[in-house]
PDB file of C-alpha atoms and ligand atoms in Angstrom:
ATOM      1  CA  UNK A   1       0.000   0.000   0.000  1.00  0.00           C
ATOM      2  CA  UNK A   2       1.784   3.029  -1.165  1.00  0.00           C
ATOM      3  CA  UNK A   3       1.574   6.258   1.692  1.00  0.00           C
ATOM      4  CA  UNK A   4      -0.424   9.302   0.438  1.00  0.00           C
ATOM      5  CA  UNK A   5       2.865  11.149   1.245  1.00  0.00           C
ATOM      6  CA  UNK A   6       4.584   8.977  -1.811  1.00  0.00           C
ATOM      7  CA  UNK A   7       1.767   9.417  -4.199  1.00  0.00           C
ATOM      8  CA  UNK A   8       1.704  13.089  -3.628  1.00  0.00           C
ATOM      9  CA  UNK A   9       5.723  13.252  -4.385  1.00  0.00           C
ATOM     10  CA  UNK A  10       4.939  11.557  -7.434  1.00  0.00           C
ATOM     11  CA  UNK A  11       2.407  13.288  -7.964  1.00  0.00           C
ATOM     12  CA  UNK A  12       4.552  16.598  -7.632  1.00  0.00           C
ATOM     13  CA  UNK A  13       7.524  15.016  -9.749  1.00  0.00           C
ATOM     14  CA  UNK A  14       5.347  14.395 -12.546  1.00  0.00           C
ATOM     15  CA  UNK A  15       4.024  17.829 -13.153  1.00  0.00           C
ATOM     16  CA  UNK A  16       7.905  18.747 -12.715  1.00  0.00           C
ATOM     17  CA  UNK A  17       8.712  16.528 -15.289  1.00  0.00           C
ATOM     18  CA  UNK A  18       6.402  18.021 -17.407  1.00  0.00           C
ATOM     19  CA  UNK A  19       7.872  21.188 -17.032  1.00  0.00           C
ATOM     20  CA  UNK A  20      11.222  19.852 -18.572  1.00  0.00           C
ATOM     21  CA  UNK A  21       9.589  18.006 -21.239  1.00  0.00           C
ATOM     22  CA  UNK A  22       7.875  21.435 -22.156  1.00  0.00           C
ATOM     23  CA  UNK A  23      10.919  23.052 -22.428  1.00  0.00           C
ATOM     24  CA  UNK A  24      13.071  20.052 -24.040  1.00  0.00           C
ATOM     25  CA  UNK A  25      10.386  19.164 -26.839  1.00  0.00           C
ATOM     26  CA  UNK A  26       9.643  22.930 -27.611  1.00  0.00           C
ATOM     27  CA  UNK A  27      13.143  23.348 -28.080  1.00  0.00           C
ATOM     28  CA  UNK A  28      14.121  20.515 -29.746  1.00  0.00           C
ATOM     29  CA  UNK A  29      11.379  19.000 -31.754  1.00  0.00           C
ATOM     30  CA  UNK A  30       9.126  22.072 -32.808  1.00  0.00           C
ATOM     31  CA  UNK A  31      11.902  24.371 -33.340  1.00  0.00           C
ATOM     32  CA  UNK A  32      14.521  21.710 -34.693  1.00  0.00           C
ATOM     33  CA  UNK A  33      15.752  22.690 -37.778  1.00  0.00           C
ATOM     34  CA  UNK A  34      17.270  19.176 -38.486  1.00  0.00           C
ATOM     35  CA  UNK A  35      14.353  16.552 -37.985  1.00  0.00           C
ATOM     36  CA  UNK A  36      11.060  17.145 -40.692  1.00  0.00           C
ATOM     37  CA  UNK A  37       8.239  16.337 -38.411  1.00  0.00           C
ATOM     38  CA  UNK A  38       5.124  16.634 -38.291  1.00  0.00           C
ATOM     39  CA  UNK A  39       5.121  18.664 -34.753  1.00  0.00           C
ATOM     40  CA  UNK A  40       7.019  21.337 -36.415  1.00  0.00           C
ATOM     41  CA  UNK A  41       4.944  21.620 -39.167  1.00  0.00           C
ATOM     42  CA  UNK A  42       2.230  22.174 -37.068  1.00  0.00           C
ATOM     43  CA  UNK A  43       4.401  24.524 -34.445  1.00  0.00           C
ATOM     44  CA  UNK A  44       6.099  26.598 -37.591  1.00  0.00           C
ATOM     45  CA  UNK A  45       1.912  27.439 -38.372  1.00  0.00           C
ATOM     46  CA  UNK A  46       1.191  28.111 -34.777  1.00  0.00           C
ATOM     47  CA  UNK A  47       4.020  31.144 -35.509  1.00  0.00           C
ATOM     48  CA  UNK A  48       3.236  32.109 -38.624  1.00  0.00           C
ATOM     49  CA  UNK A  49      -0.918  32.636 -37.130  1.00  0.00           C
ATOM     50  CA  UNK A  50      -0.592  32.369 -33.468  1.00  0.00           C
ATOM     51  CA  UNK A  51      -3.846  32.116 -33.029  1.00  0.00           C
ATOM     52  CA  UNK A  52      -3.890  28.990 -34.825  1.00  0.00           C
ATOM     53  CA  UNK A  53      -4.236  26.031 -31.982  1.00  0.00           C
ATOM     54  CA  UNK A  54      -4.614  22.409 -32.202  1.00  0.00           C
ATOM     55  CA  UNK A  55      -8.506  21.277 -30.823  1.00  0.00           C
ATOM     56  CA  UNK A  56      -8.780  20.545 -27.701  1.00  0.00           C
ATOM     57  CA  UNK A  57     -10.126  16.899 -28.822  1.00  0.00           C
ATOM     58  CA  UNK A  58      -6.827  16.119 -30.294  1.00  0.00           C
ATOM     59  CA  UNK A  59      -4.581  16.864 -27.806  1.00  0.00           C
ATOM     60  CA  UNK A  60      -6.932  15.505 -25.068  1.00  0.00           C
ATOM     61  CA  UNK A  61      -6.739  12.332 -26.757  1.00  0.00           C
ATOM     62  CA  UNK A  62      -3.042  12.193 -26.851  1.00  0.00           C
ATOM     63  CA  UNK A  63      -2.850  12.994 -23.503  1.00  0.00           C
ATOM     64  CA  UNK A  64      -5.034  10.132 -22.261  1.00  0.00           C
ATOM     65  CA  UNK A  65      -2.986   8.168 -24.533  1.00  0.00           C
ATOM     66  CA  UNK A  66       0.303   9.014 -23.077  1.00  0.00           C
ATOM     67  CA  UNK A  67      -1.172   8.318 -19.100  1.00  0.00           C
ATOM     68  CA  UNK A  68      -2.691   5.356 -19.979  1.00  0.00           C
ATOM     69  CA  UNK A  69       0.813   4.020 -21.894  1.00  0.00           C
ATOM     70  CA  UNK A  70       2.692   5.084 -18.577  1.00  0.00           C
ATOM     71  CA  UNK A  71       0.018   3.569 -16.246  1.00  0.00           C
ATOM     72  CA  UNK A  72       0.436   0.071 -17.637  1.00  0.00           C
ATOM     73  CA  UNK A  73       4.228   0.295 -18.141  1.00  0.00           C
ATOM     74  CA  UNK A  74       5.120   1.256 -14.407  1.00  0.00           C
ATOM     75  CA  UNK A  75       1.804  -1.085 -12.869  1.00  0.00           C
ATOM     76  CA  UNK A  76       4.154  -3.826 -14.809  1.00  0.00           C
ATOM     77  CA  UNK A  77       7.559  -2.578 -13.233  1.00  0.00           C
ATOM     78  CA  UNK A  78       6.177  -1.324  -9.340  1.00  0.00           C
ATOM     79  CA  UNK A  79       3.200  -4.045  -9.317  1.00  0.00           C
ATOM     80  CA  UNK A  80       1.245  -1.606  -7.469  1.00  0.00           C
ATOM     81  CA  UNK A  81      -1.697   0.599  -9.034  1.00  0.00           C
ATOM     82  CA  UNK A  82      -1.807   3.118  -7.016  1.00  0.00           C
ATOM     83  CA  UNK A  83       1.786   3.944  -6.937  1.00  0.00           C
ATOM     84  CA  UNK A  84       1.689   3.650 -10.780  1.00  0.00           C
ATOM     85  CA  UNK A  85      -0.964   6.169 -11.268  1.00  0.00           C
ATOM     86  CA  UNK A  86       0.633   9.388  -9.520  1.00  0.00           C
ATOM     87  CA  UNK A  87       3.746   9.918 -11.842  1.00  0.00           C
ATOM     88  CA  UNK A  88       1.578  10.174 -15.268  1.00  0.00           C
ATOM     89  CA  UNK A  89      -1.134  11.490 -13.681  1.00  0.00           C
ATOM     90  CA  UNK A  90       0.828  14.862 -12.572  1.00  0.00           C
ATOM     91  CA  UNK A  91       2.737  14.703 -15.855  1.00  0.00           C
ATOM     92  CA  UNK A  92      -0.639  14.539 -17.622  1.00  0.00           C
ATOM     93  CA  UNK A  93      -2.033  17.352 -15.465  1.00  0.00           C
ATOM     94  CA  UNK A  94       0.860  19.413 -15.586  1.00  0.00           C
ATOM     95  CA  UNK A  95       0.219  19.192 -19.620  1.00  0.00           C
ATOM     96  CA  UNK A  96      -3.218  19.872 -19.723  1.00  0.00           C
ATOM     97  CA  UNK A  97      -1.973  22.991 -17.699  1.00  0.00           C
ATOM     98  CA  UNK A  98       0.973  24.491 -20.351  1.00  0.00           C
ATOM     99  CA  UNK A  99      -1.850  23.862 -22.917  1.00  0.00           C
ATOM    100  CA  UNK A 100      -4.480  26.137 -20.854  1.00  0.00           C
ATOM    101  CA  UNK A 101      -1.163  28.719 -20.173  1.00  0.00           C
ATOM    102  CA  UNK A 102      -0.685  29.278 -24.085  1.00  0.00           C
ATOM    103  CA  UNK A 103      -4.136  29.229 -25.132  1.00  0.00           C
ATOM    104  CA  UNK A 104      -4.553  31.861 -22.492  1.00  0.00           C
ATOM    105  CA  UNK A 105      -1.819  34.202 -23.019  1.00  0.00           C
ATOM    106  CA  UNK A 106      -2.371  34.437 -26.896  1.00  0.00           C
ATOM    107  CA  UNK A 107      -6.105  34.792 -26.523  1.00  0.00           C
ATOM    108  CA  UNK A 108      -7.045  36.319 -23.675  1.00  0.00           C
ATOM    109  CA  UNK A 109      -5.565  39.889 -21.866  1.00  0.00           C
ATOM    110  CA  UNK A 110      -3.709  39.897 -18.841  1.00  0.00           C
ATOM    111  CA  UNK A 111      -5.079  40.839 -15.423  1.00  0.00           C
ATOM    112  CA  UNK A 112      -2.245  40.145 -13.270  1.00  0.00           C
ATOM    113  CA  UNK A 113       1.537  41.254 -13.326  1.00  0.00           C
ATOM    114  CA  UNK A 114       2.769  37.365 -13.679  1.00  0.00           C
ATOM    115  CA  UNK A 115       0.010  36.986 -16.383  1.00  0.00           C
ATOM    116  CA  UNK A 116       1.769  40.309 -18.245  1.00  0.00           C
ATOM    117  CA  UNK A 117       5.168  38.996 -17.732  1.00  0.00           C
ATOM    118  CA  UNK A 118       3.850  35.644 -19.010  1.00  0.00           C
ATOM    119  CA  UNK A 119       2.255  36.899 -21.808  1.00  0.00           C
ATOM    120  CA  UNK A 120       5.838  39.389 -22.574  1.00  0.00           C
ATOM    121  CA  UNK A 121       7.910  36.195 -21.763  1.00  0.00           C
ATOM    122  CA  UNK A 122       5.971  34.267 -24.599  1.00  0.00           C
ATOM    123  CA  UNK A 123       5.703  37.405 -27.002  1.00  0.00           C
ATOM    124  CA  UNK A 124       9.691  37.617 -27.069  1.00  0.00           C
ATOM    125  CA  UNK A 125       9.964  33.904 -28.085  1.00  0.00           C
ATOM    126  CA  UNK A 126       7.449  34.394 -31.075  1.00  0.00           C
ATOM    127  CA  UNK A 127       8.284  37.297 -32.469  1.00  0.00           C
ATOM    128  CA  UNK A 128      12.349  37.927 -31.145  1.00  0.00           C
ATOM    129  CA  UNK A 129      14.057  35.045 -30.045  1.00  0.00           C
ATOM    130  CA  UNK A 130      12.263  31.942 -31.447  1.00  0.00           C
ATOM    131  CA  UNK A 131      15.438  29.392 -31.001  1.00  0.00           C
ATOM    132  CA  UNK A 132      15.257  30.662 -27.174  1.00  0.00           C
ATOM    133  CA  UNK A 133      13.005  31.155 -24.190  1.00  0.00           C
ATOM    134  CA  UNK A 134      11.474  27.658 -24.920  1.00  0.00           C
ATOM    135  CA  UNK A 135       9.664  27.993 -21.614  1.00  0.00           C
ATOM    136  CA  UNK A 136       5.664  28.796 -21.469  1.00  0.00           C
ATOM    137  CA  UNK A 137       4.904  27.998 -17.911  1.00  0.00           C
ATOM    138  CA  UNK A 138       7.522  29.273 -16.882  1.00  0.00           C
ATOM    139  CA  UNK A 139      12.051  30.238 -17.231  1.00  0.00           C
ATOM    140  CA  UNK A 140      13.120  27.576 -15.138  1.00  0.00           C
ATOM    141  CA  UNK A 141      14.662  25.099 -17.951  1.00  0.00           C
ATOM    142  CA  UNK A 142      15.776  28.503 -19.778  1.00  0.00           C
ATOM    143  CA  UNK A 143      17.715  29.526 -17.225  1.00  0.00           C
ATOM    144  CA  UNK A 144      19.178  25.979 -16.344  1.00  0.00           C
ATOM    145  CA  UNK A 145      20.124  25.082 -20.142  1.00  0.00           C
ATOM    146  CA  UNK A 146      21.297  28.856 -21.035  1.00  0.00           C
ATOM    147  CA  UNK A 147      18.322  29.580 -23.451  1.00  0.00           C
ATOM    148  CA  UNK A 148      16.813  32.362 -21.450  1.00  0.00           C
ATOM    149  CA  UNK A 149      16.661  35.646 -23.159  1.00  0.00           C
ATOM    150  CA  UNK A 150      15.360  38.531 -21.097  1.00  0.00           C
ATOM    151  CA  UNK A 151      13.162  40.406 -22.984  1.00  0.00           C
ATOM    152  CA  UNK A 152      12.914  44.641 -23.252  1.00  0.00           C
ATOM    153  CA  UNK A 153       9.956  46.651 -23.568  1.00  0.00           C
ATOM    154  CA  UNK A 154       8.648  48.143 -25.562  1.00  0.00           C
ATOM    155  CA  UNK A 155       8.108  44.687 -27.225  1.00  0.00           C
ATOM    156  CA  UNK A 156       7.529  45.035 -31.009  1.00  0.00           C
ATOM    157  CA  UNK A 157       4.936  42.739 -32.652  1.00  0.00           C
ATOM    158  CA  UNK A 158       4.115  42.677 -35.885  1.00  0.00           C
ATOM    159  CA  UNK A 159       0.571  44.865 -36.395  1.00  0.00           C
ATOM    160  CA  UNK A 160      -0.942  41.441 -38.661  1.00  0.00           C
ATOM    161  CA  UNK A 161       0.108  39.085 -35.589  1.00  0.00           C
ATOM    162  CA  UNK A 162      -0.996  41.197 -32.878  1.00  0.00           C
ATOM    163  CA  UNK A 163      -2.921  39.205 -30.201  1.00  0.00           C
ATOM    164  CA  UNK A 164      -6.466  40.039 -30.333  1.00  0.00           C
ATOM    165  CA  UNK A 165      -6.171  41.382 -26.614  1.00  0.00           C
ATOM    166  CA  UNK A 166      -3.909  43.918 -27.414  1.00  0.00           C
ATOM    167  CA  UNK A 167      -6.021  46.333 -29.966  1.00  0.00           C
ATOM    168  CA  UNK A 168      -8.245  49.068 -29.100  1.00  0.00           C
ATOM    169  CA  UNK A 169     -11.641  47.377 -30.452  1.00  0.00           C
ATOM    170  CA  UNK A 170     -12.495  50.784 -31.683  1.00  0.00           C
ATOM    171  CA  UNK A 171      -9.672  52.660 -33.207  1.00  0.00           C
ATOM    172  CA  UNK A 172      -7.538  48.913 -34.333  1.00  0.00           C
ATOM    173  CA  UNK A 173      -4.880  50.454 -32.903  1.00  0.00           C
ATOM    174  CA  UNK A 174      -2.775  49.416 -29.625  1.00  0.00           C
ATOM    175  CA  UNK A 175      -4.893  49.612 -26.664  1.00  0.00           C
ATOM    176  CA  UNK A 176      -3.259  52.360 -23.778  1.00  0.00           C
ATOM    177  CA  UNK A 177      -2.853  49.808 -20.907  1.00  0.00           C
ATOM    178  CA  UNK A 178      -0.517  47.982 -23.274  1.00  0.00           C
ATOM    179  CA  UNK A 179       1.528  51.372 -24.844  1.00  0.00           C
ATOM    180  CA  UNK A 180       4.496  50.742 -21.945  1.00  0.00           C
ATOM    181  CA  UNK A 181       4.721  47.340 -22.857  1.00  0.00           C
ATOM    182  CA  UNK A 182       4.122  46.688 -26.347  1.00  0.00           C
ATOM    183  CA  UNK A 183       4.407  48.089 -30.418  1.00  0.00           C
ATOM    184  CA  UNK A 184       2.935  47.151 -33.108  1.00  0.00           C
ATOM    185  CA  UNK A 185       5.572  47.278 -36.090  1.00  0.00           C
ATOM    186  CA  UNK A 186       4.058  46.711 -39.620  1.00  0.00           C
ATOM    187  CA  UNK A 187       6.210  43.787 -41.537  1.00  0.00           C
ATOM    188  CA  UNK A 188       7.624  40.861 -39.325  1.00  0.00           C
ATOM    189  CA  UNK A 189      11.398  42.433 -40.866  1.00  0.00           C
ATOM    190  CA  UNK A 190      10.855  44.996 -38.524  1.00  0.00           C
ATOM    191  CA  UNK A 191      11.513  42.898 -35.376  1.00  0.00           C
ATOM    192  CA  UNK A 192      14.944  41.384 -35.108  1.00  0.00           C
ATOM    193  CA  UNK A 193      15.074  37.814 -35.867  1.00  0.00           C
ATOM    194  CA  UNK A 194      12.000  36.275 -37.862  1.00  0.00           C
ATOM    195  CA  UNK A 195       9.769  34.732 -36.070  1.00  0.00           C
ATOM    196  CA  UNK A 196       9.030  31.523 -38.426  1.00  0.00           C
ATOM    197  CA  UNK A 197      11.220  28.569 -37.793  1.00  0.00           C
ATOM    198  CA  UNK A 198      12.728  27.221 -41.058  1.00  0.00           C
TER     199      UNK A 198
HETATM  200 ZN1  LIG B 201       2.499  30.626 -28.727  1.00  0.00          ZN
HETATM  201 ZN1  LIG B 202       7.788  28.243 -30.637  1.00  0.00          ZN
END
């Protein structure tokens, strides 16, 4: 009988896990540049619209897919269902989390500081540093693999990418409680680096 105290460590270290694996597969599967797949295919369109999201069905699915995979694998290695269940379940969670995170930031404004750093953390990736600042939840991995980037406002973002959030639904233009943080710059050559991964 595993303790409640070991299920929520699990538990915990799952969600952790997930964490890294947001940063790692970010990084290194939807930004590679090497491997053709179909992830970044479907990331590289996520940049070039970012309001282009996979359904929630779809990813769901996958996710259910994934627990249920690591369910069975460690009930065959610890015996023990219980015990098998916390680790993918927290990983799972943790997921279903990062999803809600980046849905969030790109479509709706912020009404906390952390959400507006959040939402300027994730801006600079897109549209100014799109090999770095992998992180969505949060730096952590950034700053323990050296791809952190701090970003500088004003941040520009290209006027046709804007999020919805920032504009002024009456004039179009950039709404005042984002004019400290944000510009809107016309052609996506007017920020830095582009922000389409080749
Ligand atoms: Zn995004
Ligand atoms: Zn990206």
């Amino acid at each position: 009988m595993t303790t409640l105290l070991a299920l929520l460590a699990n538990f915990v270290a799952g969600a952790l896990t997930w964490t890294f694996l947001e940063w790692l597969l970010h990084g290194q599967l939807f930004h590679t540049r090497k491997l053709r797949n179909s992830f970044a295919k479907e990331h590289a369109l996520h940049h070039a619209d970012p309001t282009h999201m996979v359904g929630w069905p779809r990813k769901l699915l996958g996710v259910a897919f994934v627990i249920g995979v690591g369910v069975a694998v460690l009930r065959l290695a610890l015996g023990d269902f219980e015990a098998a269940t916390a680790f993918p379940v927290g990983l799972g969670l943790m997921y279903v989390v990062y999803e809600s995170v980046h849905r969030i930031i790109h479509m709706k404004a912020p009404r906390t500081a952390y959400g507006r750093w959040l939402r300027l953390q994730h801006v600079q990736h897109h549209f100014h540093t799109p090999r770095r600042n992998f992180g969505v939840t949060s730096t952590v991995w950034d700053h323990v693999f050296g791809t952190y980037v701090p970003f500088t406002t004003p941040l520009a973002v290209p006027r046709r990418l804007a999020m919805p959030w920032l504009l002024d639904p009456e004039t179009g233009e950039l709404a005042d409680a984002y004019v400290d943080d944000y510009v809107l710059v016309r052609r996506t050559r007017d920020v830095p680096e582009s922000a389409v991964p080749a």
